[in-house]
Amino acid sequence: MTADQLVIFLSGIVGGALRVGVPFLFVSLGECLTEKSGRINLGLEGVLVLSAMTAFGASYLSGSPWVGVLAGAVAGALLATLHGLLCSLPRVNDIATGIALMLLGMGLAFYLGKPLIQPQAPQLPALSLGGWSDSAAVRSALEVNALLPIGLVVAGLMGWAFANTRMGLLVRLAGDSANATRALGYSVSGIRIAATAAGGFIAGLGGASLTLFYPGSWNEGISSGQGLIAVALVIFARWSPLRCVGAALLFGGAGAIGPALQSVGIGWGYHLFNIVPYVLTLLILVMTCRPGVVVPGSPGELSSTR
């Protein structure tokens, strides 16, 4: 590999991390907020797919990608709110409900989105980070999603809010001790429903980025399991919004290895490199989820979720 090819390859990895990592970032931030309140939402795969379809459809019908982004976020919030409401009922299991709503969200998206497979919707603008280079390949690789700065701001605000605001402390309290939350006169169910809905709204931004930037179209395999991967990603980030940024970039960069190799003329192993994010997910689960061992940083109520 020549020096020029190495620059193109590394630019492809960095650019891929910034592009592919954006959906991971938003979905992991949404799940981080939900789990901080003591609730698990495995339905985020359905949230991601439904919000992706809704964002694409709204952008196509309105002619504005930002209308699509808002519509996708609202669709994610609505499905997540349904999850929160159902899980607040007695003897309702978070895991089973999440799986059911994942299937519901995906089914709705596939059914309602059939007319949207062929059309092309207006796309989000790209931010160019490669102006310093004379290489067209480098400049193309470093064109990133306009939603990326929003994700970084959301991560920073969440980290600050958990440590410094009343609402953030209440979310953490509900996640660590439901009994203590009730003793102080607060509604555990109300806090968790609100956190789950807000988490779905944030995750919906990730769905919008899939269909309105990269890959920039609607099809039934658009998410590739990113909503489920986000659960492992949050564990890897130790329930820290700021660490979610690094974890999302890591997973995004891992998913960009194959295309980056193709950009320098190396085609062998393309599909093999595409499974790297899934291998990382399995490794994280094997290393962190051990019987009888509590993962550092995990909300106390998650271990008692039934």
PDB file of C-alpha atoms in Angstrom:
ATOM      1  CA  MET A   1       0.000   0.000   0.000  1.00  0.00           C
ATOM      2  CA  THR A   2       1.509   3.326  -1.085  1.00  0.00           C
ATOM      3  CA  ALA A   3       1.522   6.474   1.047  1.00  0.00           C
ATOM      4  CA  ASP A   4      -1.337   7.964  -0.983  1.00  0.00           C
ATOM      5  CA  GLN A   5      -3.350   4.771  -0.656  1.00  0.00           C
ATOM      6  CA  LEU A   6      -2.702   4.718   3.099  1.00  0.00           C
ATOM      7  CA  VAL A   7      -4.033   8.291   3.419  1.00  0.00           C
ATOM      8  CA  ILE A   8      -7.129   7.355   1.407  1.00  0.00           C
ATOM      9  CA  PHE A   9      -7.626   4.180   3.491  1.00  0.00           C
ATOM     10  CA  LEU A  10      -7.318   6.007   6.828  1.00  0.00           C
ATOM     11  CA  SER A  11      -9.577   8.797   5.574  1.00  0.00           C
ATOM     12  CA  GLY A  12     -12.122   6.154   4.595  1.00  0.00           C
ATOM     13  CA  ILE A  13     -12.001   4.655   8.112  1.00  0.00           C
ATOM     14  CA  VAL A  14     -12.380   8.064   9.772  1.00  0.00           C
ATOM     15  CA  GLY A  15     -15.070   9.209   7.357  1.00  0.00           C
ATOM     16  CA  GLY A  16     -16.889   5.894   7.729  1.00  0.00           C
ATOM     17  CA  ALA A  17     -16.743   6.168  11.515  1.00  0.00           C
ATOM     18  CA  LEU A  18     -18.308   9.624  11.289  1.00  0.00           C
ATOM     19  CA  ARG A  19     -20.997   8.499   8.819  1.00  0.00           C
ATOM     20  CA  VAL A  20     -21.826   4.970   9.950  1.00  0.00           C
ATOM     21  CA  GLY A  21     -21.400   5.920  13.606  1.00  0.00           C
ATOM     22  CA  VAL A  22     -24.165   8.551  13.595  1.00  0.00           C
ATOM     23  CA  PRO A  23     -27.110   6.080  13.840  1.00  0.00           C
ATOM     24  CA  PHE A  24     -25.169   4.141  16.497  1.00  0.00           C
ATOM     25  CA  LEU A  25     -24.629   7.390  18.401  1.00  0.00           C
ATOM     26  CA  PHE A  26     -28.273   8.450  18.506  1.00  0.00           C
ATOM     27  CA  VAL A  27     -29.654   4.983  19.256  1.00  0.00           C
ATOM     28  CA  SER A  28     -27.085   4.372  22.008  1.00  0.00           C
ATOM     29  CA  LEU A  29     -27.834   7.771  23.573  1.00  0.00           C
ATOM     30  CA  GLY A  30     -31.541   6.976  23.500  1.00  0.00           C
ATOM     31  CA  GLU A  31     -30.988   3.586  25.110  1.00  0.00           C
ATOM     32  CA  CYS A  32     -28.580   5.107  27.645  1.00  0.00           C
ATOM     33  CA  LEU A  33     -31.284   7.541  28.781  1.00  0.00           C
ATOM     34  CA  THR A  34     -33.883   4.770  28.941  1.00  0.00           C
ATOM     35  CA  GLU A  35     -31.670   2.391  30.921  1.00  0.00           C
ATOM     36  CA  LYS A  36     -30.536   5.144  33.279  1.00  0.00           C
ATOM     37  CA  SER A  37     -34.158   5.267  34.447  1.00  0.00           C
ATOM     38  CA  GLY A  38     -34.175   1.520  35.121  1.00  0.00           C
ATOM     39  CA  ARG A  39     -35.899   0.298  31.977  1.00  0.00           C
ATOM     40  CA  ILE A  40     -34.588  -1.710  29.012  1.00  0.00           C
ATOM     41  CA  ASN A  41     -35.991  -1.084  25.538  1.00  0.00           C
ATOM     42  CA  LEU A  42     -35.121  -3.897  23.169  1.00  0.00           C
ATOM     43  CA  GLY A  43     -37.709  -2.433  20.830  1.00  0.00           C
ATOM     44  CA  LEU A  44     -35.208   0.174  19.626  1.00  0.00           C
ATOM     45  CA  GLU A  45     -34.667  -1.844  16.448  1.00  0.00           C
ATOM     46  CA  GLY A  46     -38.338  -1.264  15.649  1.00  0.00           C
ATOM     47  CA  VAL A  47     -38.003   2.389  16.665  1.00  0.00           C
ATOM     48  CA  LEU A  48     -35.030   2.796  14.322  1.00  0.00           C
ATOM     49  CA  VAL A  49     -36.733   1.179  11.330  1.00  0.00           C
ATOM     50  CA  LEU A  50     -40.064   2.963  11.839  1.00  0.00           C
ATOM     51  CA  SER A  51     -38.402   6.353  12.294  1.00  0.00           C
ATOM     52  CA  ALA A  52     -36.235   5.754   9.221  1.00  0.00           C
ATOM     53  CA  MET A  53     -39.292   5.046   7.086  1.00  0.00           C
ATOM     54  CA  THR A  54     -41.254   7.959   8.573  1.00  0.00           C
ATOM     55  CA  ALA A  55     -38.383  10.399   8.054  1.00  0.00           C
ATOM     56  CA  PHE A  56     -37.964   9.334   4.439  1.00  0.00           C
ATOM     57  CA  GLY A  57     -41.695   9.568   3.741  1.00  0.00           C
ATOM     58  CA  ALA A  58     -42.050  12.976   5.398  1.00  0.00           C
ATOM     59  CA  SER A  59     -39.024  14.308   3.522  1.00  0.00           C
ATOM     60  CA  TYR A  60     -40.387  12.975   0.233  1.00  0.00           C
ATOM     61  CA  LEU A  61     -43.865  14.428   0.766  1.00  0.00           C
ATOM     62  CA  SER A  62     -42.780  17.791   2.216  1.00  0.00           C
ATOM     63  CA  GLY A  63     -39.668  18.384   0.145  1.00  0.00           C
ATOM     64  CA  SER A  64     -37.683  19.234   3.296  1.00  0.00           C
ATOM     65  CA  PRO A  65     -35.248  16.782   4.912  1.00  0.00           C
ATOM     66  CA  TRP A  66     -35.503  18.639   8.237  1.00  0.00           C
ATOM     67  CA  VAL A  67     -39.258  18.015   8.320  1.00  0.00           C
ATOM     68  CA  GLY A  68     -38.354  14.370   7.771  1.00  0.00           C
ATOM     69  CA  VAL A  69     -35.900  14.444  10.691  1.00  0.00           C
ATOM     70  CA  LEU A  70     -38.565  15.849  13.011  1.00  0.00           C
ATOM     71  CA  ALA A  71     -41.167  13.353  11.821  1.00  0.00           C
ATOM     72  CA  GLY A  72     -38.765  10.450  12.334  1.00  0.00           C
ATOM     73  CA  ALA A  73     -37.944  11.591  15.860  1.00  0.00           C
ATOM     74  CA  VAL A  74     -41.650  11.940  16.724  1.00  0.00           C
ATOM     75  CA  ALA A  75     -42.405   8.467  15.337  1.00  0.00           C
ATOM     76  CA  GLY A  76     -39.596   7.044  17.470  1.00  0.00           C
ATOM     77  CA  ALA A  77     -40.936   8.831  20.541  1.00  0.00           C
ATOM     78  CA  LEU A  78     -44.474   7.512  19.982  1.00  0.00           C
ATOM     79  CA  LEU A  79     -43.395   3.877  19.689  1.00  0.00           C
ATOM     80  CA  ALA A  80     -41.096   4.211  22.685  1.00  0.00           C
ATOM     81  CA  THR A  81     -43.894   5.837  24.699  1.00  0.00           C
ATOM     82  CA  LEU A  82     -46.085   2.829  23.970  1.00  0.00           C
ATOM     83  CA  HIS A  83     -43.280   0.637  25.317  1.00  0.00           C
ATOM     84  CA  GLY A  84     -43.048   2.781  28.455  1.00  0.00           C
ATOM     85  CA  LEU A  85     -46.796   2.694  29.056  1.00  0.00           C
ATOM     86  CA  LEU A  86     -47.049  -1.067  28.618  1.00  0.00           C
ATOM     87  CA  CYS A  87     -44.064  -1.727  30.877  1.00  0.00           C
ATOM     88  CA  SER A  88     -45.632   0.390  33.645  1.00  0.00           C
ATOM     89  CA  LEU A  89     -48.465  -2.140  33.948  1.00  0.00           C
ATOM     90  CA  PRO A  90     -48.247  -4.828  36.664  1.00  0.00           C
ATOM     91  CA  ARG A  91     -46.448  -8.082  35.798  1.00  0.00           C
ATOM     92  CA  VAL A  92     -45.359  -6.864  32.342  1.00  0.00           C
ATOM     93  CA  ASN A  93     -41.877  -7.930  31.295  1.00  0.00           C
ATOM     94  CA  ASP A  94     -39.607  -5.258  29.756  1.00  0.00           C
ATOM     95  CA  ILE A  95     -37.770  -7.737  27.529  1.00  0.00           C
ATOM     96  CA  ALA A  96     -40.847  -9.463  26.111  1.00  0.00           C
ATOM     97  CA  THR A  97     -42.612  -6.140  25.529  1.00  0.00           C
ATOM     98  CA  GLY A  98     -39.556  -4.726  23.782  1.00  0.00           C
ATOM     99  CA  ILE A  99     -39.357  -7.696  21.417  1.00  0.00           C
ATOM    100  CA  ALA A 100     -43.083  -7.420  20.640  1.00  0.00           C
ATOM    101  CA  LEU A 101     -42.791  -3.694  19.885  1.00  0.00           C
ATOM    102  CA  MET A 102     -39.687  -4.297  17.786  1.00  0.00           C
ATOM    103  CA  LEU A 103     -41.769  -6.600  15.584  1.00  0.00           C
ATOM    104  CA  LEU A 104     -44.639  -4.091  15.584  1.00  0.00           C
ATOM    105  CA  GLY A 105     -42.400  -1.197  14.547  1.00  0.00           C
ATOM    106  CA  MET A 106     -40.713  -3.189  11.812  1.00  0.00           C
ATOM    107  CA  GLY A 107     -44.030  -4.560  10.545  1.00  0.00           C
ATOM    108  CA  LEU A 108     -45.582  -1.094  10.363  1.00  0.00           C
ATOM    109  CA  ALA A 109     -42.511   0.294   8.610  1.00  0.00           C
ATOM    110  CA  PHE A 110     -42.401  -2.515   6.041  1.00  0.00           C
ATOM    111  CA  TYR A 111     -46.128  -2.257   5.310  1.00  0.00           C
ATOM    112  CA  LEU A 112     -46.420   1.536   5.159  1.00  0.00           C
ATOM    113  CA  GLY A 113     -43.055   1.979   3.476  1.00  0.00           C
ATOM    114  CA  LYS A 114     -43.655  -0.189   0.394  1.00  0.00           C
ATOM    115  CA  PRO A 115     -44.562   2.825  -1.815  1.00  0.00           C
ATOM    116  CA  LEU A 116     -41.323   4.551  -0.718  1.00  0.00           C
ATOM    117  CA  ILE A 117     -38.815   1.975  -1.958  1.00  0.00           C
ATOM    118  CA  GLN A 118     -38.436   3.507  -5.445  1.00  0.00           C
ATOM    119  CA  PRO A 119     -38.760   7.313  -4.884  1.00  0.00           C
ATOM    120  CA  GLN A 120     -35.848   9.507  -3.826  1.00  0.00           C
ATOM    121  CA  ALA A 121     -36.402  11.956  -0.972  1.00  0.00           C
ATOM    122  CA  PRO A 122     -34.487  15.220  -0.395  1.00  0.00           C
ATOM    123  CA  GLN A 123     -31.332  14.467   1.601  1.00  0.00           C
ATOM    124  CA  LEU A 124     -29.636  16.186   4.528  1.00  0.00           C
ATOM    125  CA  PRO A 125     -26.700  18.452   3.638  1.00  0.00           C
ATOM    126  CA  ALA A 126     -23.173  17.141   4.115  1.00  0.00           C
ATOM    127  CA  LEU A 127     -20.475  18.852   6.161  1.00  0.00           C
ATOM    128  CA  SER A 128     -17.128  18.774   4.377  1.00  0.00           C
ATOM    129  CA  LEU A 129     -14.129  18.057   6.613  1.00  0.00           C
ATOM    130  CA  GLY A 130     -11.694  17.264   3.803  1.00  0.00           C
ATOM    131  CA  GLY A 131     -11.061  20.710   2.369  1.00  0.00           C
ATOM    132  CA  TRP A 132      -7.424  20.485   3.461  1.00  0.00           C
ATOM    133  CA  SER A 133      -6.746  17.697   0.919  1.00  0.00           C
ATOM    134  CA  ASP A 134      -6.223  17.844  -2.839  1.00  0.00           C
ATOM    135  CA  SER A 135      -7.473  14.259  -3.161  1.00  0.00           C
ATOM    136  CA  ALA A 136     -11.056  13.901  -4.356  1.00  0.00           C
ATOM    137  CA  ALA A 137     -11.264  10.517  -2.605  1.00  0.00           C
ATOM    138  CA  VAL A 138     -10.242  12.047   0.739  1.00  0.00           C
ATOM    139  CA  ARG A 139     -12.667  14.952   0.364  1.00  0.00           C
ATOM    140  CA  SER A 140     -15.484  12.541  -0.478  1.00  0.00           C
ATOM    141  CA  ALA A 141     -14.651  10.278   2.465  1.00  0.00           C
ATOM    142  CA  LEU A 142     -14.735  13.180   4.916  1.00  0.00           C
ATOM    143  CA  GLU A 143     -18.193  14.472   4.008  1.00  0.00           C
ATOM    144  CA  VAL A 144     -20.177  13.842   7.184  1.00  0.00           C
ATOM    145  CA  ASN A 145     -23.775  13.965   8.331  1.00  0.00           C
ATOM    146  CA  ALA A 146     -25.192  17.343   9.371  1.00  0.00           C
ATOM    147  CA  LEU A 147     -26.809  15.532  12.333  1.00  0.00           C
ATOM    148  CA  LEU A 148     -23.406  14.606  13.780  1.00  0.00           C
ATOM    149  CA  PRO A 149     -22.864  17.942  15.611  1.00  0.00           C
ATOM    150  CA  ILE A 150     -26.385  17.624  17.051  1.00  0.00           C
ATOM    151  CA  GLY A 151     -25.513  14.172  18.381  1.00  0.00           C
ATOM    152  CA  LEU A 152     -22.342  15.451  20.013  1.00  0.00           C
ATOM    153  CA  VAL A 153     -24.289  18.289  21.664  1.00  0.00           C
ATOM    154  CA  VAL A 154     -26.974  15.867  22.884  1.00  0.00           C
ATOM    155  CA  ALA A 155     -24.297  13.601  24.390  1.00  0.00           C
ATOM    156  CA  GLY A 156     -22.687  16.539  26.196  1.00  0.00           C
ATOM    157  CA  LEU A 157     -26.016  17.848  27.481  1.00  0.00           C
ATOM    158  CA  MET A 158     -27.062  14.407  28.715  1.00  0.00           C
ATOM    159  CA  GLY A 159     -23.790  13.904  30.572  1.00  0.00           C
ATOM    160  CA  TRP A 160     -24.109  17.347  32.163  1.00  0.00           C
ATOM    161  CA  ALA A 161     -27.799  16.856  33.011  1.00  0.00           C
ATOM    162  CA  PHE A 162     -27.236  13.518  34.752  1.00  0.00           C
ATOM    163  CA  ALA A 163     -24.687  15.143  37.050  1.00  0.00           C
ATOM    164  CA  ASN A 164     -26.071  18.638  37.567  1.00  0.00           C
ATOM    165  CA  THR A 165     -29.829  18.889  37.085  1.00  0.00           C
ATOM    166  CA  ARG A 166     -32.802  17.841  39.190  1.00  0.00           C
ATOM    167  CA  MET A 167     -34.385  15.897  36.354  1.00  0.00           C
ATOM    168  CA  GLY A 168     -31.142  14.097  35.597  1.00  0.00           C
ATOM    169  CA  LEU A 169     -30.714  13.127  39.223  1.00  0.00           C
ATOM    170  CA  LEU A 170     -34.322  11.872  39.355  1.00  0.00           C
ATOM    171  CA  VAL A 171     -33.729   9.682  36.289  1.00  0.00           C
ATOM    172  CA  ARG A 172     -30.627   8.221  37.938  1.00  0.00           C
ATOM    173  CA  LEU A 173     -32.489   7.739  41.219  1.00  0.00           C
ATOM    174  CA  ALA A 174     -35.336   5.885  39.498  1.00  0.00           C
ATOM    175  CA  GLY A 175     -32.757   3.672  37.805  1.00  0.00           C
ATOM    176  CA  ASP A 176     -30.798   2.948  40.975  1.00  0.00           C
ATOM    177  CA  SER A 177     -33.592   2.564  43.544  1.00  0.00           C
ATOM    178  CA  ALA A 178     -37.305   2.568  42.833  1.00  0.00           C
ATOM    179  CA  ASN A 179     -38.093   2.370  46.553  1.00  0.00           C
ATOM    180  CA  ALA A 180     -36.026   5.470  47.338  1.00  0.00           C
ATOM    181  CA  THR A 181     -37.746   7.334  44.496  1.00  0.00           C
ATOM    182  CA  ARG A 182     -41.185   6.457  45.874  1.00  0.00           C
ATOM    183  CA  ALA A 183     -40.109   7.370  49.391  1.00  0.00           C
ATOM    184  CA  LEU A 184     -39.298  10.880  48.163  1.00  0.00           C
ATOM    185  CA  GLY A 185     -42.789  11.183  46.674  1.00  0.00           C
ATOM    186  CA  TYR A 186     -41.936  10.777  42.979  1.00  0.00           C
ATOM    187  CA  SER A 187     -43.628   8.501  40.459  1.00  0.00           C
ATOM    188  CA  VAL A 188     -41.226   5.846  39.239  1.00  0.00           C
ATOM    189  CA  SER A 189     -43.509   4.942  36.342  1.00  0.00           C
ATOM    190  CA  GLY A 190     -43.852   8.594  35.303  1.00  0.00           C
ATOM    191  CA  ILE A 191     -40.091   9.129  35.273  1.00  0.00           C
ATOM    192  CA  ARG A 192     -39.465   5.949  33.315  1.00  0.00           C
ATOM    193  CA  ILE A 193     -42.192   6.655  30.759  1.00  0.00           C
ATOM    194  CA  ALA A 194     -40.772  10.145  30.183  1.00  0.00           C
ATOM    195  CA  ALA A 195     -37.204   8.833  29.893  1.00  0.00           C
ATOM    196  CA  THR A 196     -38.280   6.058  27.513  1.00  0.00           C
ATOM    197  CA  ALA A 197     -40.192   8.512  25.311  1.00  0.00           C
ATOM    198  CA  ALA A 198     -37.252  10.937  25.226  1.00  0.00           C
ATOM    199  CA  GLY A 199     -34.924   8.035  24.449  1.00  0.00           C
ATOM    200  CA  GLY A 200     -37.160   7.038  21.536  1.00  0.00           C
ATOM    201  CA  PHE A 201     -37.107  10.617  20.234  1.00  0.00           C
ATOM    202  CA  ILE A 202     -33.300  10.645  20.284  1.00  0.00           C
ATOM    203  CA  ALA A 203     -33.113   7.183  18.675  1.00  0.00           C
ATOM    204  CA  GLY A 204     -35.510   8.419  15.985  1.00  0.00           C
ATOM    205  CA  LEU A 205     -32.863  10.922  14.883  1.00  0.00           C
ATOM    206  CA  GLY A 206     -30.630   7.941  14.169  1.00  0.00           C
ATOM    207  CA  GLY A 207     -33.322   6.414  11.974  1.00  0.00           C
ATOM    208  CA  ALA A 208     -33.649   9.693  10.083  1.00  0.00           C
ATOM    209  CA  SER A 209     -29.902   9.747   9.428  1.00  0.00           C
ATOM    210  CA  LEU A 210     -30.102   6.323   7.793  1.00  0.00           C
ATOM    211  CA  THR A 211     -32.589   7.246   5.093  1.00  0.00           C
ATOM    212  CA  LEU A 212     -31.757  10.942   4.720  1.00  0.00           C
ATOM    213  CA  PHE A 213     -27.964  10.741   4.576  1.00  0.00           C
ATOM    214  CA  TYR A 214     -26.240   7.357   4.579  1.00  0.00           C
ATOM    215  CA  PRO A 215     -27.144   5.132   2.796  1.00  0.00           C
ATOM    216  CA  GLY A 216     -29.826   7.696   1.919  1.00  0.00           C
ATOM    217  CA  SER A 217     -32.678   5.511   0.733  1.00  0.00           C
ATOM    218  CA  TRP A 218     -35.464   3.427   2.215  1.00  0.00           C
ATOM    219  CA  ASN A 219     -35.440  -0.354   2.091  1.00  0.00           C
ATOM    220  CA  GLU A 220     -36.507  -3.069   4.483  1.00  0.00           C
ATOM    221  CA  GLY A 221     -32.956  -4.012   5.501  1.00  0.00           C
ATOM    222  CA  ILE A 222     -31.895  -0.456   6.265  1.00  0.00           C
ATOM    223  CA  SER A 223     -30.973  -0.879   9.954  1.00  0.00           C
ATOM    224  CA  SER A 224     -28.919  -4.115   9.842  1.00  0.00           C
ATOM    225  CA  GLY A 225     -29.601  -4.712  13.543  1.00  0.00           C
ATOM    226  CA  GLN A 226     -28.144  -1.425  14.766  1.00  0.00           C
ATOM    227  CA  GLY A 227     -30.952  -0.966  17.274  1.00  0.00           C
ATOM    228  CA  LEU A 228     -30.085  -4.255  18.977  1.00  0.00           C
ATOM    229  CA  ILE A 229     -26.339  -3.599  18.779  1.00  0.00           C
ATOM    230  CA  ALA A 230     -26.950  -0.336  20.667  1.00  0.00           C
ATOM    231  CA  VAL A 231     -27.849  -2.296  23.808  1.00  0.00           C
ATOM    232  CA  ALA A 232     -24.384  -3.874  23.845  1.00  0.00           C
ATOM    233  CA  LEU A 233     -22.849  -0.531  22.932  1.00  0.00           C
ATOM    234  CA  VAL A 234     -24.396   1.108  26.020  1.00  0.00           C
ATOM    235  CA  ILE A 235     -22.946  -1.647  28.208  1.00  0.00           C
ATOM    236  CA  PHE A 236     -19.554  -1.088  26.579  1.00  0.00           C
ATOM    237  CA  ALA A 237     -19.883   2.661  27.290  1.00  0.00           C
ATOM    238  CA  ARG A 238     -20.745   1.941  30.956  1.00  0.00           C
ATOM    239  CA  TRP A 239     -23.966   3.964  30.692  1.00  0.00           C
ATOM    240  CA  SER A 240     -22.035   7.187  30.042  1.00  0.00           C
ATOM    241  CA  PRO A 241     -23.359   9.472  27.250  1.00  0.00           C
ATOM    242  CA  LEU A 242     -19.859  10.801  26.526  1.00  0.00           C
ATOM    243  CA  ARG A 243     -18.437   7.286  26.262  1.00  0.00           C
ATOM    244  CA  CYS A 244     -21.293   6.472  23.877  1.00  0.00           C
ATOM    245  CA  VAL A 245     -19.679   8.905  21.432  1.00  0.00           C
ATOM    246  CA  GLY A 246     -16.414   6.964  21.422  1.00  0.00           C
ATOM    247  CA  ALA A 247     -18.212   3.608  21.286  1.00  0.00           C
ATOM    248  CA  ALA A 248     -20.363   4.747  18.330  1.00  0.00           C
ATOM    249  CA  LEU A 249     -17.291   5.945  16.434  1.00  0.00           C
ATOM    250  CA  LEU A 250     -15.551   2.628  17.170  1.00  0.00           C
ATOM    251  CA  PHE A 251     -18.480   0.629  15.793  1.00  0.00           C
ATOM    252  CA  GLY A 252     -18.811   2.996  12.838  1.00  0.00           C
ATOM    253  CA  GLY A 253     -15.120   2.675  12.026  1.00  0.00           C
ATOM    254  CA  ALA A 254     -15.344  -1.116  12.298  1.00  0.00           C
ATOM    255  CA  GLY A 255     -18.192  -1.115   9.792  1.00  0.00           C
ATOM    256  CA  ALA A 256     -16.178   1.086   7.419  1.00  0.00           C
ATOM    257  CA  ILE A 257     -13.163  -1.228   7.085  1.00  0.00           C
ATOM    258  CA  GLY A 258     -14.562  -3.112   4.086  1.00  0.00           C
ATOM    259  CA  PRO A 259     -15.496  -0.037   2.006  1.00  0.00           C
ATOM    260  CA  ALA A 260     -12.190   1.641   2.938  1.00  0.00           C
ATOM    261  CA  LEU A 261     -10.253  -1.348   1.617  1.00  0.00           C
ATOM    262  CA  GLN A 262     -12.292  -1.286  -1.579  1.00  0.00           C
ATOM    263  CA  SER A 263     -11.444   2.400  -2.039  1.00  0.00           C
ATOM    264  CA  VAL A 264      -7.753   1.467  -2.388  1.00  0.00           C
ATOM    265  CA  GLY A 265      -8.406  -1.487  -4.693  1.00  0.00           C
ATOM    266  CA  ILE A 266      -8.442  -4.323  -2.138  1.00  0.00           C
ATOM    267  CA  GLY A 267     -11.602  -6.314  -2.712  1.00  0.00           C
ATOM    268  CA  TRP A 268     -10.911  -9.597  -0.924  1.00  0.00           C
ATOM    269  CA  GLY A 269     -12.655 -10.186   2.377  1.00  0.00           C
ATOM    270  CA  TYR A 270     -15.188  -7.372   1.840  1.00  0.00           C
ATOM    271  CA  HIS A 271     -18.125  -9.321   3.282  1.00  0.00           C
ATOM    272  CA  LEU A 272     -15.911 -10.738   6.034  1.00  0.00           C
ATOM    273  CA  PHE A 273     -15.039  -7.233   7.224  1.00  0.00           C
ATOM    274  CA  ASN A 274     -18.732  -6.301   7.181  1.00  0.00           C
ATOM    275  CA  ILE A 275     -19.334  -8.620  10.147  1.00  0.00           C
ATOM    276  CA  VAL A 276     -16.812  -6.829  12.390  1.00  0.00           C
ATOM    277  CA  PRO A 277     -19.488  -4.775  14.269  1.00  0.00           C
ATOM    278  CA  TYR A 278     -21.396  -7.968  15.081  1.00  0.00           C
ATOM    279  CA  VAL A 279     -18.229  -9.694  16.272  1.00  0.00           C
ATOM    280  CA  LEU A 280     -17.517  -6.688  18.502  1.00  0.00           C
ATOM    281  CA  THR A 281     -21.039  -6.973  19.920  1.00  0.00           C
ATOM    282  CA  LEU A 282     -20.529 -10.639  20.803  1.00  0.00           C
ATOM    283  CA  LEU A 283     -17.137  -9.916  22.393  1.00  0.00           C
ATOM    284  CA  ILE A 284     -18.615  -7.118  24.521  1.00  0.00           C
ATOM    285  CA  LEU A 285     -21.443  -9.347  25.732  1.00  0.00           C
ATOM    286  CA  VAL A 286     -19.077 -12.230  26.512  1.00  0.00           C
ATOM    287  CA  MET A 287     -16.663  -9.997  28.423  1.00  0.00           C
ATOM    288  CA  THR A 288     -19.257  -8.040  30.401  1.00  0.00           C
ATOM    289  CA  CYS A 289     -22.332 -10.228  30.943  1.00  0.00           C
ATOM    290  CA  ARG A 290     -21.183 -12.838  33.453  1.00  0.00           C
ATOM    291  CA  PRO A 291     -23.574 -14.652  35.818  1.00  0.00           C
ATOM    292  CA  GLY A 292     -23.559 -13.102  39.277  1.00  0.00           C
ATOM    293  CA  VAL A 293     -21.357 -10.159  38.241  1.00  0.00           C
ATOM    294  CA  VAL A 294     -22.779  -6.623  38.123  1.00  0.00           C
ATOM    295  CA  VAL A 295     -21.306  -4.508  35.331  1.00  0.00           C
ATOM    296  CA  PRO A 296     -19.677  -1.362  36.778  1.00  0.00           C
ATOM    297  CA  GLY A 297     -21.831   1.709  36.230  1.00  0.00           C
ATOM    298  CA  SER A 298     -25.045  -0.210  35.592  1.00  0.00           C
ATOM    299  CA  PRO A 299     -28.281   1.173  37.116  1.00  0.00           C
ATOM    300  CA  GLY A 300     -29.233  -0.919  40.120  1.00  0.00           C
ATOM    301  CA  GLU A 301     -32.803  -1.547  39.004  1.00  0.00           C
ATOM    302  CA  LEU A 302     -31.739  -3.234  35.758  1.00  0.00           C
ATOM    303  CA  SER A 303     -30.600  -6.301  37.654  1.00  0.00           C
ATOM    304  CA  SER A 304     -34.110  -6.683  39.066  1.00  0.00           C
ATOM    305  CA  THR A 305     -36.037  -6.067  35.821  1.00  0.00           C
ATOM    306  CA  ARG A 306     -38.576  -8.846  35.420  1.00  0.00           C
TER     307      ARG A 306
END
